[in-house]
Coordinates of N, CA and C in Angstrom, one line a residue:
X1 N 11.0 252.8 179.5 CA 11.3 251.7 180.4 C 12.5 252.1 181.3
X2 N 12.5 251.6 182.5 CA 13.5 251.9 183.4 C 14.8 251.1 183.0
X3 N 15.9 251.8 183.0 CA 17.2 251.2 182.6 C 17.7 250.2 183.7
X4 N 17.2 250.4 184.9 CA 17.7 249.5 186.0 C 16.8 248.2 185.9
X5 N 17.5 247.1 186.4 CA 16.7 245.9 186.5 C 15.6 246.0 187.4
X6 N 14.5 245.5 187.1 CA 13.3 245.6 187.9 C 12.8 244.1 188.4
X7 N 13.5 243.6 189.3 CA 13.1 242.2 189.7 C 11.6 242.2 190.2
X8 N 11.0 241.0 190.0 CA 9.7 240.8 190.4 C 9.7 240.8 191.9
X9 N 8.6 241.3 192.5 CA 8.5 241.4 194.0 C 8.7 240.0 194.6
X10 N 9.6 239.9 195.5 CA 9.8 238.6 196.2 C 10.9 237.8 195.5
X11 N 11.4 238.2 194.3 CA 12.4 237.5 193.6 C 13.7 237.6 194.3
X12 N 14.5 236.5 194.4 CA 15.8 236.6 194.9 C 16.7 237.5 194.0
X13 N 17.5 238.3 194.6 CA 18.4 239.1 193.8 C 19.7 239.3 194.5
X14 N 20.6 238.4 194.2 CA 21.9 238.3 194.8 C 22.8 239.3 194.2
X15 N 23.7 240.0 195.0 CA 24.7 240.9 194.5 C 25.8 240.0 194.0
X16 N 26.8 240.6 193.2 CA 27.9 239.8 192.7 C 28.7 239.2 193.9
X17 N 28.9 240.0 195.0 CA 29.6 239.6 196.1 C 28.9 238.4 196.8
X18 N 27.6 238.5 196.9 CA 26.9 237.4 197.5 C 26.9 236.1 196.6
X19 N 26.8 236.3 195.3 CA 26.8 235.2 194.4 C 28.2 234.5 194.4
X20 N 29.2 235.3 194.5 CA 30.6 234.7 194.5 C 30.9 233.9 195.7
X21 N 30.1 234.0 196.7 CA 30.3 233.2 198.0 C 29.6 231.8 197.9
X22 N 29.0 231.5 196.7 CA 28.2 230.3 196.6 C 28.9 229.2 195.7
X23 N 28.7 228.0 196.0 CA 29.2 226.9 195.2 C 28.6 227.0 193.8
X24 N 27.3 227.4 193.7 CA 26.7 227.4 192.4 C 27.4 228.4 191.5
X25 N 27.8 229.5 192.0 CA 28.5 230.5 191.2 C 29.8 229.9 190.6
X26 N 30.5 229.3 191.5 CA 31.8 228.7 191.0 C 31.6 227.5 190.1
X27 N 30.5 226.8 190.3 CA 30.2 225.7 189.4 C 29.9 226.2 188.0
X28 N 29.1 227.2 188.0 CA 28.7 227.9 186.7 C 30.0 228.5 186.0
X29 N 30.8 229.2 186.8 CA 32.0 229.8 186.3 C 32.9 228.7 185.8
X30 N 33.1 227.6 186.5 CA 33.9 226.5 186.1 C 33.4 225.9 184.8
X31 N 32.1 225.7 184.6 CA 31.6 225.2 183.4 C 32.0 226.1 182.2
X32 N 31.8 227.4 182.4 CA 32.1 228.3 181.3 C 33.6 228.5 181.1
X33 N 34.5 228.4 182.1 CA 35.9 228.4 181.9 C 36.3 227.2 181.0
X34 N 35.9 226.0 181.4 CA 36.2 224.8 180.7 C 35.7 224.9 179.2
X35 N 34.5 225.3 179.1 CA 33.9 225.4 177.8 C 34.6 226.5 176.9
X36 N 34.9 227.6 177.5 CA 35.5 228.7 176.7 C 37.0 228.4 176.5
X37 N 37.6 227.6 177.3 CA 39.0 227.3 177.0 C 39.2 226.7 175.6
X38 N 38.2 226.1 175.1 CA 38.3 225.5 173.8 C 37.5 226.3 172.8
X39 N 36.9 227.4 173.2 CA 36.0 228.2 172.3 C 36.7 228.5 171.0
X40 N 37.9 229.1 171.0 CA 38.5 229.6 169.7 C 39.4 228.5 169.0
X41 N 39.6 227.4 169.7 CA 40.4 226.4 169.0 C 40.0 226.1 167.6
X42 N 38.7 225.8 167.4 CA 38.3 225.5 166.0 C 38.5 226.6 165.0
X43 N 38.2 227.8 165.5 CA 38.4 229.0 164.6 C 39.8 229.1 164.1
X44 N 40.8 228.8 165.0 CA 42.2 229.0 164.7 C 42.7 227.8 164.0
X45 N 42.4 226.6 164.5 CA 43.1 225.4 164.1 C 42.3 224.5 163.1
X46 N 41.0 224.7 163.0 CA 40.3 223.8 162.0 C 40.7 224.0 160.6
X47 N 40.8 225.3 160.1 CA 41.3 225.4 158.7 C 42.7 224.8 158.5
X48 N 43.6 224.9 159.5 CA 44.9 224.3 159.4 C 44.8 222.8 159.3
X49 N 44.0 222.2 160.1 CA 43.8 220.8 160.0 C 43.3 220.4 158.6
X50 N 42.3 221.1 158.1 CA 41.8 220.8 156.7 C 42.9 220.9 155.7
X51 N 43.8 221.9 155.8 CA 44.9 222.0 154.9 C 45.9 220.9 155.0
X52 N 46.1 220.5 156.3 CA 47.0 219.4 156.5 C 46.4 218.0 156.0
X53 N 45.1 218.0 155.9 CA 44.5 216.8 155.3 C 44.5 216.8 153.8
X54 N 45.0 217.9 153.2 CA 45.1 218.0 151.8 C 44.0 218.9 151.1
X55 N 43.2 219.6 151.8 CA 42.2 220.4 151.2 C 42.7 221.8 151.0
X56 N 42.2 222.5 150.0 CA 42.7 223.8 149.6 C 42.2 224.9 150.6
X57 N 42.8 226.0 150.4 CA 42.5 227.2 151.3 C 41.0 227.5 151.3
X58 N 40.4 227.5 150.2 CA 38.9 227.9 150.1 C 38.1 226.9 151.0
X59 N 38.4 225.6 150.8 CA 37.6 224.6 151.5 C 37.9 224.7 153.0
X60 N 39.2 225.0 153.3 CA 39.5 225.1 154.8 C 38.8 226.3 155.4
X61 N 38.8 227.5 154.7 CA 38.2 228.7 155.2 C 36.7 228.5 155.2
X62 N 36.1 227.7 154.4 CA 34.7 227.5 154.4 C 34.2 226.9 155.7
X63 N 35.0 226.2 156.4 CA 34.7 225.6 157.7 C 34.3 226.7 158.7
X64 N 34.9 227.9 158.6 CA 34.6 229.0 159.5 C 33.1 229.5 159.2
X65 N 32.8 229.5 157.9 CA 31.4 229.8 157.5 C 30.4 228.8 158.1
X66 N 30.8 227.6 158.0 CA 29.9 226.6 158.6 C 29.7 226.8 160.1
X67 N 30.8 227.1 160.7 CA 30.7 227.4 162.2 C 29.7 228.6 162.4
X68 N 29.8 229.6 161.6 CA 28.8 230.7 161.7 C 27.4 230.2 161.6
X69 N 27.1 229.4 160.6 CA 25.7 228.8 160.4 C 25.3 228.0 161.6
X70 N 26.2 227.1 162.1 CA 25.9 226.3 163.3 C 25.7 227.2 164.5
X71 N 26.5 228.3 164.7 CA 26.3 229.2 165.8 C 24.9 229.9 165.7
X72 N 24.5 230.3 164.5 CA 23.2 230.9 164.3 C 22.1 230.0 164.7
X73 N 22.2 228.8 164.2 CA 21.1 227.8 164.5 C 21.1 227.5 166.1
X74 N 22.3 227.4 166.7 CA 22.3 227.1 168.1 C 21.7 228.2 168.9
X75 N 22.1 229.5 168.5 CA 21.5 230.6 169.3 C 20.0 230.7 169.1
X76 N 19.5 230.4 167.9 CA 18.1 230.5 167.7 C 17.3 229.4 168.4
X77 N 17.9 228.2 168.5 CA 17.2 227.1 169.1 C 17.3 227.0 170.6
X78 N 18.4 227.4 171.2 CA 18.6 227.2 172.6 C 17.6 227.9 173.5
X79 N 17.3 229.1 173.2 CA 16.3 229.8 174.0 C 15.0 229.1 174.1
X80 N 14.5 228.7 173.0 CA 13.3 228.0 173.0 C 13.4 226.6 173.7
X81 N 14.5 225.9 173.4 CA 14.7 224.6 174.1 C 14.8 224.7 175.6
X82 N 15.6 225.7 176.0 CA 15.8 225.9 177.5 C 14.5 226.3 178.2
X83 N 13.7 227.1 177.5 CA 12.4 227.4 178.0 C 11.5 226.2 178.2
X84 N 11.6 225.3 177.2 CA 10.8 224.0 177.2 C 11.3 223.0 178.3
X85 N 12.6 222.8 178.3 CA 13.1 221.7 179.2 C 13.9 222.2 180.4
X86 N 14.1 223.5 180.5 CA 14.9 224.1 181.7 C 16.2 224.5 181.3
X87 N 16.8 225.4 182.1 CA 18.1 225.9 181.8 C 19.2 224.8 182.0
X88 N 19.2 224.1 183.1 CA 20.3 223.1 183.3 C 20.2 222.0 182.2
X89 N 19.1 221.4 181.9 CA 19.1 220.5 180.8 C 19.4 221.1 179.5
X90 N 19.0 222.3 179.2 CA 19.4 223.0 178.0 C 20.9 223.2 177.9
X91 N 21.5 223.6 179.0 CA 22.9 223.7 179.1 C 23.6 222.4 178.9
X92 N 23.1 221.3 179.4 CA 23.6 220.0 179.2 C 23.6 219.6 177.7
X93 N 22.5 219.9 177.1 CA 22.4 219.6 175.6 C 23.5 220.4 174.9
X94 N 23.6 221.6 175.2 CA 24.6 222.4 174.5 C 26.0 221.9 174.8
X95 N 26.3 221.5 176.0 CA 27.7 221.0 176.3 C 27.9 219.7 175.6
X96 N 26.9 218.8 175.5 CA 26.9 217.6 174.8 C 27.2 217.8 173.3
X97 N 26.6 218.8 172.7 CA 26.9 219.1 171.3 C 28.3 219.5 171.1
X98 N 28.9 220.3 172.0 CA 30.3 220.6 171.9 C 31.2 219.4 172.0
X99 N 30.9 218.5 172.9 CA 31.7 217.2 173.0 C 31.6 216.4 171.8
X100 N 30.4 216.3 171.3 CA 30.2 215.5 170.0 C 31.0 216.1 168.9
X101 N 30.9 217.5 168.8 CA 31.7 218.2 167.8 C 33.2 217.8 167.9
X102 N 33.7 217.9 169.1 CA 35.1 217.6 169.3 C 35.5 216.1 169.0
X103 N 34.6 215.2 169.3 CA 34.8 213.8 169.0 C 34.9 213.6 167.5
X104 N 34.0 214.3 166.8 CA 34.0 214.2 165.3 C 35.3 214.8 164.8
X105 N 35.7 216.0 165.3 CA 37.0 216.6 164.9 C 38.1 215.6 165.0
X106 N 38.2 215.0 166.2 CA 39.3 214.0 166.5 C 39.4 212.9 165.6
X107 N 38.2 212.4 165.1 CA 38.1 211.3 164.2 C 38.1 211.6 162.7
X108 N 38.1 212.9 162.4 CA 37.9 213.3 161.0 C 39.1 213.2 160.2
X109 N 38.9 212.6 159.0 CA 39.9 212.6 158.0 C 39.4 213.0 156.7
X110 N 38.1 213.5 156.7 CA 37.5 213.9 155.5 C 36.8 215.3 155.8
X111 N 36.7 216.1 154.7 CA 36.2 217.5 154.8 C 34.7 217.4 155.3
X112 N 33.9 216.5 154.7 CA 32.5 216.4 155.1 C 32.3 216.2 156.6
X113 N 33.2 215.4 157.2 CA 33.0 215.2 158.7 C 33.5 216.5 159.4
X114 N 34.5 217.2 158.9 CA 34.9 218.4 159.5 C 33.7 219.5 159.4
X115 N 33.0 219.5 158.3 CA 31.8 220.4 158.3 C 30.8 220.1 159.3
X116 N 30.5 218.8 159.5 CA 29.5 218.3 160.5 C 30.1 218.7 161.9
X117 N 31.3 218.5 162.2 CA 31.9 218.8 163.5 C 31.9 220.3 163.7
X118 N 32.2 221.1 162.7 CA 32.2 222.5 162.9 C 30.8 223.0 163.2
X119 N 29.8 222.5 162.5 CA 28.4 222.9 162.7 C 27.9 222.5 164.1
X120 N 28.2 221.3 164.5 CA 27.7 220.8 165.8 C 28.4 221.5 166.9
X121 N 29.7 221.6 166.8 CA 30.5 222.3 167.9 C 30.0 223.7 168.0
X122 N 29.9 224.4 167.0 CA 29.5 225.8 167.0 C 28.1 226.0 167.5
X123 N 27.2 225.1 167.1 CA 25.8 225.2 167.7 C 25.8 225.0 169.2
X124 N 26.6 224.1 169.7 CA 26.7 223.9 171.1 C 27.3 225.0 171.8
X125 N 28.5 225.5 171.3 CA 29.1 226.6 172.0 C 28.3 227.8 172.0
X126 N 27.7 228.2 170.9 CA 26.9 229.4 170.8 C 25.7 229.3 171.8
X127 N 25.2 228.1 171.9 CA 24.1 227.9 172.8 C 24.5 228.1 174.2
X128 N 25.7 227.6 174.6 CA 26.2 227.8 176.0 C 26.4 229.3 176.3
X129 N 26.9 230.0 175.3 CA 27.2 231.4 175.5 C 25.9 232.2 175.6
X130 N 24.9 231.8 174.8 CA 23.6 232.5 174.8 C 22.9 232.2 176.1
X131 N 23.1 231.1 176.7 CA 22.3 230.7 177.9 C 22.9 231.4 179.2
X132 N 24.1 231.9 179.1 CA 24.8 232.4 180.4 C 23.9 233.4 181.1
X133 N 23.4 234.4 180.5 CA 22.6 235.4 181.2 C 21.3 234.8 181.9
X134 N 20.7 233.9 181.2 CA 19.5 233.2 181.7 C 19.9 232.3 182.9
X135 N 21.0 231.6 182.8 CA 21.5 230.7 183.8 C 21.8 231.5 185.1
X136 N 22.5 232.6 184.9 CA 22.8 233.5 186.0 C 21.6 234.1 186.6
X137 N 20.7 234.5 185.8 CA 19.4 235.1 186.2 C 18.6 234.1 187.0
X138 N 18.5 232.9 186.5 CA 17.8 231.9 187.2 C 18.4 231.6 188.6
X139 N 19.7 231.5 188.6 CA 20.4 231.1 189.9 C 20.5 232.2 190.9
X140 N 20.6 233.5 190.4 CA 20.9 234.6 191.4 C 19.9 235.7 191.3
X141 N 18.9 235.6 190.4 CA 17.9 236.7 190.3 C 18.4 237.7 189.2
X142 N 17.5 238.5 188.7 CA 17.8 239.4 187.6 C 18.4 240.8 188.1
X143 N 18.3 241.1 189.3 CA 18.8 242.4 189.8 C 20.2 242.7 189.6
X144 N 21.1 241.7 189.6 CA 22.5 241.9 189.4 C 23.0 241.0 188.4
X145 N 22.2 240.5 187.5 CA 22.6 239.5 186.5 C 23.7 240.0 185.6
X146 N 23.6 241.3 185.3 CA 24.7 241.9 184.4 C 26.0 241.8 185.0
X147 N 26.2 242.2 186.3 CA 27.4 242.2 187.0 C 27.9 240.8 187.1
X148 N 27.0 239.9 187.5 CA 27.4 238.5 187.6 C 27.9 237.9 186.3
X149 N 27.1 238.1 185.3 CA 27.4 237.6 184.0 C 28.7 238.2 183.5
X150 N 28.9 239.4 183.6 CA 30.1 240.1 183.2 C 31.4 239.5 183.9
X151 N 31.2 239.3 185.2 CA 32.4 238.7 186.0 C 32.7 237.3 185.4
X152 N 31.7 236.5 185.2 CA 31.9 235.1 184.7 C 32.5 235.2 183.3
X153 N 32.0 236.1 182.4 CA 32.6 236.3 181.1 C 34.0 236.7 181.1
X154 N 34.4 237.6 182.1 CA 35.8 238.1 182.2 C 36.7 236.9 182.5
X155 N 36.3 236.1 183.4 CA 37.1 234.9 183.8 C 37.2 233.9 182.7
X156 N 36.0 233.6 182.1 CA 36.0 232.6 181.0 C 36.7 233.1 179.8
X157 N 36.6 234.4 179.6 CA 37.3 235.1 178.4 C 38.8 234.9 178.5
X158 N 39.4 235.0 179.7 CA 40.8 234.7 179.8 C 41.1 233.3 179.4
X159 N 40.3 232.3 179.8 CA 40.5 230.9 179.4 C 40.4 230.8 177.9
X160 N 39.5 231.5 177.2 CA 39.3 231.5 175.8 C 40.6 232.0 175.1
X161 N 41.3 233.0 175.7 CA 42.5 233.5 175.1 C 43.6 232.5 175.1
X162 N 43.6 231.6 176.1 CA 44.7 230.7 176.3 C 44.5 229.4 175.5
X163 N 43.2 229.0 175.2 CA 43.0 227.7 174.5 C 43.7 227.5 173.2
X164 N 43.6 228.4 172.2 CA 44.2 228.2 171.0 C 45.8 228.1 171.1
X165 N 46.3 228.9 172.0 CA 47.8 228.8 172.2 C 48.2 227.5 172.8
X166 N 47.4 227.0 173.8 CA 47.7 225.7 174.4 C 47.5 224.6 173.4
X167 N 46.5 224.7 172.5 CA 46.4 223.7 171.4 C 47.6 223.7 170.5
X168 N 48.1 224.9 170.2 CA 49.3 224.9 169.4 C 50.5 224.3 170.0
X169 N 50.7 224.5 171.3 CA 51.7 223.8 172.1 C 51.6 222.3 172.0
X170 N 50.4 221.8 172.2 CA 50.1 220.4 172.2 C 50.4 219.8 170.8
X171 N 49.9 220.5 169.8 CA 50.2 220.1 168.4 C 51.6 220.1 168.0
X172 N 52.4 221.1 168.5 CA 53.8 221.1 168.2 C 54.5 220.0 168.9
X173 N 54.1 219.7 170.1 CA 54.8 218.7 171.0 C 54.5 217.3 170.5
X174 N 53.3 217.0 170.0 CA 52.8 215.7 169.7 C 52.7 215.4 168.2
X175 N 52.6 216.5 167.4 CA 52.4 216.4 165.9 C 51.0 216.1 165.5
X176 N 50.1 216.2 166.5 CA 48.7 215.8 166.2 C 47.7 216.7 167.1
X177 N 46.5 216.9 166.6 CA 45.5 217.6 167.4 C 44.8 216.6 168.3
X178 N 45.0 215.3 168.1 CA 44.3 214.3 168.9 C 44.9 214.3 170.3

């Protein structure tokens, strides 16, 4: 197989520079920046929240395992779902799952709810991440999807690095994750 992308004859194939000049590119990038800004918050702060609620270290750490299971399920399901309903609706479902996960986090006072929140959030977040190459390919063609996706990931990755730190500042200032 040829290592280079082989777009179908007649398929649109935008370069990174061409894609960056579109509102669609910046809308997609903005969605991923906002999504990834909170990407690592649960990995860092969810066990701390469980301990603050009075649960032991093993229970607190098990939330990360639940996130792994939720992420696995999300990655497995989203490709099929987005092929069935479309990339944009699939991305909307994934984003909605993240929001629902955060709403449950904010209202949780019990470990069982934190498990549900962890699974739902992670399924949504992993789905969003898994969809990015397909979303970019659908919007700009496959010829330069790697460069386009890589550029978006670089920008969103910077937001992901800032999120847990910002959450720490908010928690320290307010005394709460809410």
